[in-house]
Coordinates of C-alpha atoms in Angstrom, one line a residue:
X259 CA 30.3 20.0 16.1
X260 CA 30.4 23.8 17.3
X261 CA 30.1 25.1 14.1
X262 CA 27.2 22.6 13.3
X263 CA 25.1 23.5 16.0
X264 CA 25.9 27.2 14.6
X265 CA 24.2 26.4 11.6
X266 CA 21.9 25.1 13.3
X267 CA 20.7 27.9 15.1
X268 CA 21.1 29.7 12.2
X269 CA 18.5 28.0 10.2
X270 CA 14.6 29.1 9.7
X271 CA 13.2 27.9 12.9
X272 CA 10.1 26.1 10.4
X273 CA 12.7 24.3 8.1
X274 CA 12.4 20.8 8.6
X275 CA 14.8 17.7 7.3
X276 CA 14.2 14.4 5.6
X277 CA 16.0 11.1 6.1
X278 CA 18.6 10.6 3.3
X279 CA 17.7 7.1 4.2
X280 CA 13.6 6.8 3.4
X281 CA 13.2 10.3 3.3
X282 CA 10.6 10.7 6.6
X283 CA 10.7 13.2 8.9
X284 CA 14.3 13.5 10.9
X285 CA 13.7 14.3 15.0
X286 CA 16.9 16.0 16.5
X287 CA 18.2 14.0 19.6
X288 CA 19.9 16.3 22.6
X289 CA 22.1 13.5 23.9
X290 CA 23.7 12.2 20.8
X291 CA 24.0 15.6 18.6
X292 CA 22.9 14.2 15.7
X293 CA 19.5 14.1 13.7
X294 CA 17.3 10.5 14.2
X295 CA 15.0 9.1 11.9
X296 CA 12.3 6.6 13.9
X297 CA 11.2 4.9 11.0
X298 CA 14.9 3.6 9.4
X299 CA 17.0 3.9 12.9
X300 CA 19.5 6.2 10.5
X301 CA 21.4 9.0 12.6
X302 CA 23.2 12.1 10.6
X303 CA 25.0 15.3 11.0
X304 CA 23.8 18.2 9.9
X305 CA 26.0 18.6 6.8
X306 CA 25.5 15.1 6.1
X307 CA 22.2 15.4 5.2
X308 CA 23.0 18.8 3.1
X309 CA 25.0 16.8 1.6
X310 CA 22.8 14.3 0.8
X311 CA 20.3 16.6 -0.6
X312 CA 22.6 18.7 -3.0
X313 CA 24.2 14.9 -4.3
X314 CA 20.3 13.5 -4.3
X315 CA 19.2 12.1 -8.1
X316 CA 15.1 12.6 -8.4
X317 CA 12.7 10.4 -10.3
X318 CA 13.0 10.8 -13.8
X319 CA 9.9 11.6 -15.0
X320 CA 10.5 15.3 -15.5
X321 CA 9.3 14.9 -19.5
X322 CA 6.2 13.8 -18.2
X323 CA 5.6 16.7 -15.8
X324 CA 6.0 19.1 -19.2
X325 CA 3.8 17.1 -21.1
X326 CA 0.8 17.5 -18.2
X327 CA 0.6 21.0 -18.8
X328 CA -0.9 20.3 -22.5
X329 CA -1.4 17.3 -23.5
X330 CA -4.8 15.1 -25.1
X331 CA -5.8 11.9 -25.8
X332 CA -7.6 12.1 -29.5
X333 CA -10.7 10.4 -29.2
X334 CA -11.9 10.8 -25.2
X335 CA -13.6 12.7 -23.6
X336 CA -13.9 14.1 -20.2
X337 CA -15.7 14.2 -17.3
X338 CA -15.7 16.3 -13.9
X339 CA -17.7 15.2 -11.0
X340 CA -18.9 18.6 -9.1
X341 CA -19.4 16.8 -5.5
X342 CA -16.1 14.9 -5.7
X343 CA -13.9 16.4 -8.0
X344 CA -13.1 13.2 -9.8
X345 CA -12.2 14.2 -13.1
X346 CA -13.5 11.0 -15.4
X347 CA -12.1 9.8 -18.7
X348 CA -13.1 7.8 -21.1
X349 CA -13.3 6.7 -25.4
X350 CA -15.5 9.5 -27.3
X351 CA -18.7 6.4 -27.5
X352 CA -18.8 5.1 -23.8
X353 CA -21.1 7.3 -22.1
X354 CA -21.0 8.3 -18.3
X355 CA -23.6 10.1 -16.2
X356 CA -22.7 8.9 -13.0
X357 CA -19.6 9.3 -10.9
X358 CA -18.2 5.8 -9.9
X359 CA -17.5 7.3 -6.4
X360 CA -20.4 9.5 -5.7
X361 CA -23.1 8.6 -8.3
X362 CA -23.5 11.8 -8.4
X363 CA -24.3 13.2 -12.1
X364 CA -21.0 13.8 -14.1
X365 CA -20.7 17.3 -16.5
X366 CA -19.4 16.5 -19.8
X367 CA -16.4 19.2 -20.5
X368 CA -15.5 20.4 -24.1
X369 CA -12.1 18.8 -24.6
X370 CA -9.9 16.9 -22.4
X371 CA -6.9 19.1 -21.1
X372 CA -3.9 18.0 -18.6
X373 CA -5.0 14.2 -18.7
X374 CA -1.0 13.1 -18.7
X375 CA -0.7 10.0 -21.0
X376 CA -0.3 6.7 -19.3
X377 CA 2.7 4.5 -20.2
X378 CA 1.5 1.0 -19.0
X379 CA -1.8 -0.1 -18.6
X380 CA -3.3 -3.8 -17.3
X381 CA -6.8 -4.2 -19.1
X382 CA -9.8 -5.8 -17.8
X383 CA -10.0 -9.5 -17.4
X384 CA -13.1 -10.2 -15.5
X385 CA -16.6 -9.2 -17.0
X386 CA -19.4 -8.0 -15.3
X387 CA -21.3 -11.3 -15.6
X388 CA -18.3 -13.2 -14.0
X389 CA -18.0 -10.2 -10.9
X390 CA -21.3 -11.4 -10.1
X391 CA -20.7 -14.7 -9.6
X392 CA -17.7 -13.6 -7.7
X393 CA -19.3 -12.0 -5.1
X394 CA -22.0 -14.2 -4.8
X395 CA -18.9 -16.8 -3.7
X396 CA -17.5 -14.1 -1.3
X397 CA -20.4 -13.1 0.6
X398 CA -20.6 -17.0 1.3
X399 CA -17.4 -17.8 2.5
X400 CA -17.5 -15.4 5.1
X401 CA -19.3 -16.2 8.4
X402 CA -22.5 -14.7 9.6
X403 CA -23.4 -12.9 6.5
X404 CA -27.3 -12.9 5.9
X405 CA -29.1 -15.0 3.9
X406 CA -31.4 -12.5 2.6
X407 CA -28.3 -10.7 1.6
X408 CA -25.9 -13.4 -0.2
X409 CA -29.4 -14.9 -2.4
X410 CA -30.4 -11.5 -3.8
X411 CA -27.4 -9.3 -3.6
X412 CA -28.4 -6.1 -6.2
X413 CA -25.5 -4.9 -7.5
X414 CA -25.7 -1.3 -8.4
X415 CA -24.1 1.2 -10.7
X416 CA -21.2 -1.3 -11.6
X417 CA -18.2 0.8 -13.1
X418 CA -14.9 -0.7 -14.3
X419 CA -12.8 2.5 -13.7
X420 CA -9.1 2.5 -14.5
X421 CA -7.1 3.6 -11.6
X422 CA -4.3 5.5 -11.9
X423 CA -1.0 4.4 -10.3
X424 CA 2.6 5.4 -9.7
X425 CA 5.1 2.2 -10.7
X426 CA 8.4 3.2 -8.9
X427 CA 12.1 1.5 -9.5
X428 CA 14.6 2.0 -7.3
X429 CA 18.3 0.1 -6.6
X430 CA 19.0 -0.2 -3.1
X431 CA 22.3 -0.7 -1.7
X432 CA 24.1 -0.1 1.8
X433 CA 24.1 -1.6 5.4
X434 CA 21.9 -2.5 8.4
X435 CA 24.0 -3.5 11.8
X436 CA 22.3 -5.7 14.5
X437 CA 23.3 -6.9 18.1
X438 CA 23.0 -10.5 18.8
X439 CA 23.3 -12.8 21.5
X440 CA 23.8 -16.9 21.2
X441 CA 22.9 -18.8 24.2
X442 CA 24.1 -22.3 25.8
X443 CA 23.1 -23.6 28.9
X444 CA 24.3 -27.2 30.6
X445 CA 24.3 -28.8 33.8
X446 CA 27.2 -30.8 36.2
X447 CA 26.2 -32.6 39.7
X448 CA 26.5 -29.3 41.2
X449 CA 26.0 -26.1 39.2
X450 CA 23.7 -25.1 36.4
X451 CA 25.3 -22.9 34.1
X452 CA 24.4 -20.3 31.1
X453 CA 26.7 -19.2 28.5
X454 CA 25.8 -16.1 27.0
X455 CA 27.8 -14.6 23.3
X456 CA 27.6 -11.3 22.3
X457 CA 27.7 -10.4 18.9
X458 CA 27.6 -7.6 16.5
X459 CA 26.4 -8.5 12.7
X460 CA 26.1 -6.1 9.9
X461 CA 24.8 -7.5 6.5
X462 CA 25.6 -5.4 3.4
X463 CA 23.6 -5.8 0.4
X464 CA 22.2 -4.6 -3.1
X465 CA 19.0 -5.2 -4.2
X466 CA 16.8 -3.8 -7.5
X467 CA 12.9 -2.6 -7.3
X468 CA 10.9 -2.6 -9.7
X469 CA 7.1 -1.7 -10.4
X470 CA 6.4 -0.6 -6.9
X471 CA 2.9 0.8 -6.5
X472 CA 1.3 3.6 -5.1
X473 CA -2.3 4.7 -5.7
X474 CA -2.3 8.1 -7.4
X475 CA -6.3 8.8 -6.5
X476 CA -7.9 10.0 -3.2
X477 CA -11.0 8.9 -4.4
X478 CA -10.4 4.9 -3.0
X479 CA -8.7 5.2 0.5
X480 CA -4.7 3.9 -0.1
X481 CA -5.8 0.7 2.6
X482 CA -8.2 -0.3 -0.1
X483 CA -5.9 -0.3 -3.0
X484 CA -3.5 -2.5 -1.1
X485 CA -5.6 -5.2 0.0
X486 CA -6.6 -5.4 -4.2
X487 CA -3.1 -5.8 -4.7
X488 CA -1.1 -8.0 -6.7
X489 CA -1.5 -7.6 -10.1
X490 CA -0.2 -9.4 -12.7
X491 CA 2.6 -7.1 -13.9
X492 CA 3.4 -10.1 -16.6
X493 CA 0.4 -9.0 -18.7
X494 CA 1.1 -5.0 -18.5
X495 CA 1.1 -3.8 -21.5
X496 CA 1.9 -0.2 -23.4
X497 CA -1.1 2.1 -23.6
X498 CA -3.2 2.7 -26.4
X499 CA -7.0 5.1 -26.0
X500 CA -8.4 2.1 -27.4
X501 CA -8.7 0.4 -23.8
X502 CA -11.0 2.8 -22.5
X503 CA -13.4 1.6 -25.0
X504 CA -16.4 0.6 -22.2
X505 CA -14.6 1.8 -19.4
X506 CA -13.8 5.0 -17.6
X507 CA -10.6 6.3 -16.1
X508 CA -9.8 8.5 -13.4
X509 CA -6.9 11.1 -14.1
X510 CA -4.6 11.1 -11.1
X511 CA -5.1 13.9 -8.3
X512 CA -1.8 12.7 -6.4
X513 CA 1.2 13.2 -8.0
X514 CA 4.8 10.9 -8.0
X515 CA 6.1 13.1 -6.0
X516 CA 3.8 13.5 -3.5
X517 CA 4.1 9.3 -3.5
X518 CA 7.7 9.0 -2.8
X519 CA 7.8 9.1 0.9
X520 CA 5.3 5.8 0.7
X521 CA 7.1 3.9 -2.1
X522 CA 10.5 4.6 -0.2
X523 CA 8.5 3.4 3.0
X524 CA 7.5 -0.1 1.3
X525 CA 11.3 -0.5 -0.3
X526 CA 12.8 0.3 2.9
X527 CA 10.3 -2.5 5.0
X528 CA 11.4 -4.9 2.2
X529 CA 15.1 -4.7 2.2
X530 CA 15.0 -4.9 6.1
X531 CA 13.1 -7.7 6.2
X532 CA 15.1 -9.3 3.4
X533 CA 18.5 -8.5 5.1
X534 CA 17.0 -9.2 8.6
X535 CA 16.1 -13.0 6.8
X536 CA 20.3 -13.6 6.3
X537 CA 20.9 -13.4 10.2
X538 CA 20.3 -16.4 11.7
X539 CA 21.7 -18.9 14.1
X540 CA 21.7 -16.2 16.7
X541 CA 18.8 -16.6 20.0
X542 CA 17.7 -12.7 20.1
X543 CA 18.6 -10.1 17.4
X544 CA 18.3 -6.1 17.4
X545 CA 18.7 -3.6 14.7
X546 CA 21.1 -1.0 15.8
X547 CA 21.5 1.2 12.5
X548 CA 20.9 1.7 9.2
X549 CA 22.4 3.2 6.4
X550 CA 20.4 2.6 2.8
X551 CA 20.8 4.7 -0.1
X552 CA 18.5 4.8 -3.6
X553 CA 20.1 4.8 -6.8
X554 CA 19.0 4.5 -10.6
X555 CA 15.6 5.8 -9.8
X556 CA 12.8 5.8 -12.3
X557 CA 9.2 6.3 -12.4
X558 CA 6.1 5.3 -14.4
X559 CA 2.7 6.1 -15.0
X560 CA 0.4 3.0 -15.2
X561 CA -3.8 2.3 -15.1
X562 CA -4.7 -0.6 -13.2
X563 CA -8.6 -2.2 -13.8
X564 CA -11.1 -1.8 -10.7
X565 CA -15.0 -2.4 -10.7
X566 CA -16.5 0.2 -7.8
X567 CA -20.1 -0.7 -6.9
X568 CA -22.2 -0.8 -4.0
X569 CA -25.1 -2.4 -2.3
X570 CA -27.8 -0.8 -0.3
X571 CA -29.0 -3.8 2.0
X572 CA -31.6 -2.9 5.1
X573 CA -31.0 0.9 4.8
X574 CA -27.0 0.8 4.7
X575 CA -24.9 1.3 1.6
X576 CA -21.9 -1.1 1.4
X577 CA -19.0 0.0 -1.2
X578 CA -16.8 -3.0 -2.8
X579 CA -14.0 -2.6 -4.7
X580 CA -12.5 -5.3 -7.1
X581 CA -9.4 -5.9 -8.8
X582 CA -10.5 -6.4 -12.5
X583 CA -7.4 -8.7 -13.8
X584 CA -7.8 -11.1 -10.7
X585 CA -11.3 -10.9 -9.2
X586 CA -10.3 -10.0 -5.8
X587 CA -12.9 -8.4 -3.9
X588 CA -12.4 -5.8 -1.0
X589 CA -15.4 -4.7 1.6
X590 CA -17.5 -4.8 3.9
X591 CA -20.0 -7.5 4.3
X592 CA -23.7 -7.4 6.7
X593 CA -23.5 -9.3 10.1
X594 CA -26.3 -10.7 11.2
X595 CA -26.2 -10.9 15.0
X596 CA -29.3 -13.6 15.0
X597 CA -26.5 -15.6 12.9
X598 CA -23.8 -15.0 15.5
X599 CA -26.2 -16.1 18.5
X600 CA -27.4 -19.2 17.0
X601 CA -23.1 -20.1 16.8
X602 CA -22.1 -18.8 20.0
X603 CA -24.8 -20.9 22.0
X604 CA -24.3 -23.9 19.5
X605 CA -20.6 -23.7 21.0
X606 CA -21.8 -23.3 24.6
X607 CA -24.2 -26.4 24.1
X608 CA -21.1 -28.3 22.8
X609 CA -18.6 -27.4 26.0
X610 CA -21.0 -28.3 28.2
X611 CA -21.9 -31.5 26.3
X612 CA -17.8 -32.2 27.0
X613 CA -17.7 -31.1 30.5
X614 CA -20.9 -33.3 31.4
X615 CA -19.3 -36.5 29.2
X616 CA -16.2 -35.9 31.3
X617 CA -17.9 -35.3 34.7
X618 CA -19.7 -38.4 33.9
X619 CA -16.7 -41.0 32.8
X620 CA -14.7 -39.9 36.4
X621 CA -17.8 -40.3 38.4

């Protein structure tokens, strides 16, 4: 331990370490000598984790990094935003003049340079015709939206933008270790009495990801692209240009790597819930460690169909976004406060309709 703390001091005091576990942030602990993650509960010497970084296998997707540098699409054409920076693609006949983020005006560039060539896409299943008719059912089956707004919503500058995304696959294997306590109680015709069994459980385990997302745009906040989510990954298909044909895409401005802490993060909440759903039987349960590794990683480059469009209702501009295979919308919605009133003293009028029926019935 001596000649770990050493090392330790030896270090660049800026140098930082990652959990071998889920790769966040590692916090050195005093007391127990050892390096703590908070988000995975792991705990590690220091040449543990070196060790862990010189054995580490990265996401294969280093062809694709190369092929960034130069590569085009025959038949597209480009697009940069100048208030954004959304860099816009699409076939060589659609035309696009505004930004589907901004609607700001777009610049056409010469040739398209750098746009990396997806390997999946999911085209678009809903229409335009059919989104509006979605949303008309959305905006009434929330409560307290306005009626002036759900029988004339306009929706403007409709775009069905491909989105780029990061499809991650990842085997996970190792251990998580729980306390646990069972409980009894009984009675005699003297004493009441409680029985109290300690236990410590560790579940060991293996499981396979596949196709786990993450947003590879800044453009549409990462809460938004979740609450879109699923899609149908059954109907995924290889690319080809010829599904940009009407549509625009956006080139991604987040790379994998810069992803992998947050597709770790969602594998890591998965497996502990998943190994946390084989201990049961028990009347309190606490994780005590964890010790998860990745192995077989791989990494993909998909475009995923959303429509972006807003509304501009009583001087306020509401932004929507919608999954385009599915139909599932995401935004906010007007609240009308004369709506809320008319509810909230509807449900005071019925309590004290109750209160007065059962005042009335004792008397």
């Amino acid at each position: 331990m001596d000649e770990e703390m050493n090392e330790l001091k030896t270090d660049a005091v800026n140098l930082s370490y990652k959990c071998p576990n889920c790769a966040m942030p590692l916090r050195f602990d005093n007391e127990m000598k050892r390096f703590v993650c908070e988000y995975c509960d792991g705990s590690f010497l220091l040449h543990e984790i070196k060790d862990a970084a010189d054995g580490a296998e990265g996401y294969n997707w280093d062809a694709n990094k190369e092929e960034i540098k130069d590569e085009k699409l025959e038949g597209t054409v480009s697009y940069v935003c100048k208030f954004c920076g959304a860099e816009i693609v699409t076939d060589a006949i659609t035309t696009a003049t505004k930004c589907p983020y901004c609607s700001n005006v777009l610049l056409v560039t010469e040739s398209l340079t750098g746009m990396l060539r997806p390997n999946k896409i999911i085209p678009f299943e809903i229409n335009r015709d059919k989104l509006r008719e979605l949303f008309n059912d959305f905006a009434k089956s929330k409560a307290f939206v306005p009626k002036s707004f759900i029988n004339n919503p306009v929706l403007t500058d409709i775009m069905g933008v491909y989105e780029p995304f990061w499809l991650y696959d990842s085997g996970v294997s190792g251990s998580i270790s729980y306390n646990a306590t069972k409980v009894r109680s009984w009675s005699d015709s003297t004493y009441d009495y409680t029985e109290t069994k300690y236990y410590n459980v560790t579940v060991d385990g293996r499981l396979r990801y596949v196709n786990v997302p993450a947003d590879g745009s800044k453009r549409l906040d990462d809460n938004t692209m979740d609450s879109i989510e699923p899609f149908d990954y059954s109907k995924m298909i290889d690319f080809e240009p010829g599904y940009l044909s009407g549509y625009l895409a956006e080139r991604f401005d987040v790379s994998a790597d810069d992803n992998l802490e947050r597709s770790k993060l969602r594998m890591w909440n998965s497996t502990e819930a998943k190994f946390r759903g084989n201990v049961s039987g028990y009347n309190s349960v606490s994780k005590t460690s964890s010790n998860l590794r990745q192995y077989d990683r791989d990494v993909h480059y998909a475009l995923f169909p959303v429509y972006v469009f807003s509304i501009d209702y009583l001087g306020k501009k509401y932004d929507y976004a919608v999954n385009g295979q599915t139909g599932k919308i995401v935004g906010e919605l007007p609240f009308s406060k004369k709506l809320y009133r008319i509810w909230k003293w509807k449900r005071i009028g019925i309590v004290a309709a109750i209160i007065y029926a059962i005042g009335f019935l004792l008397g």
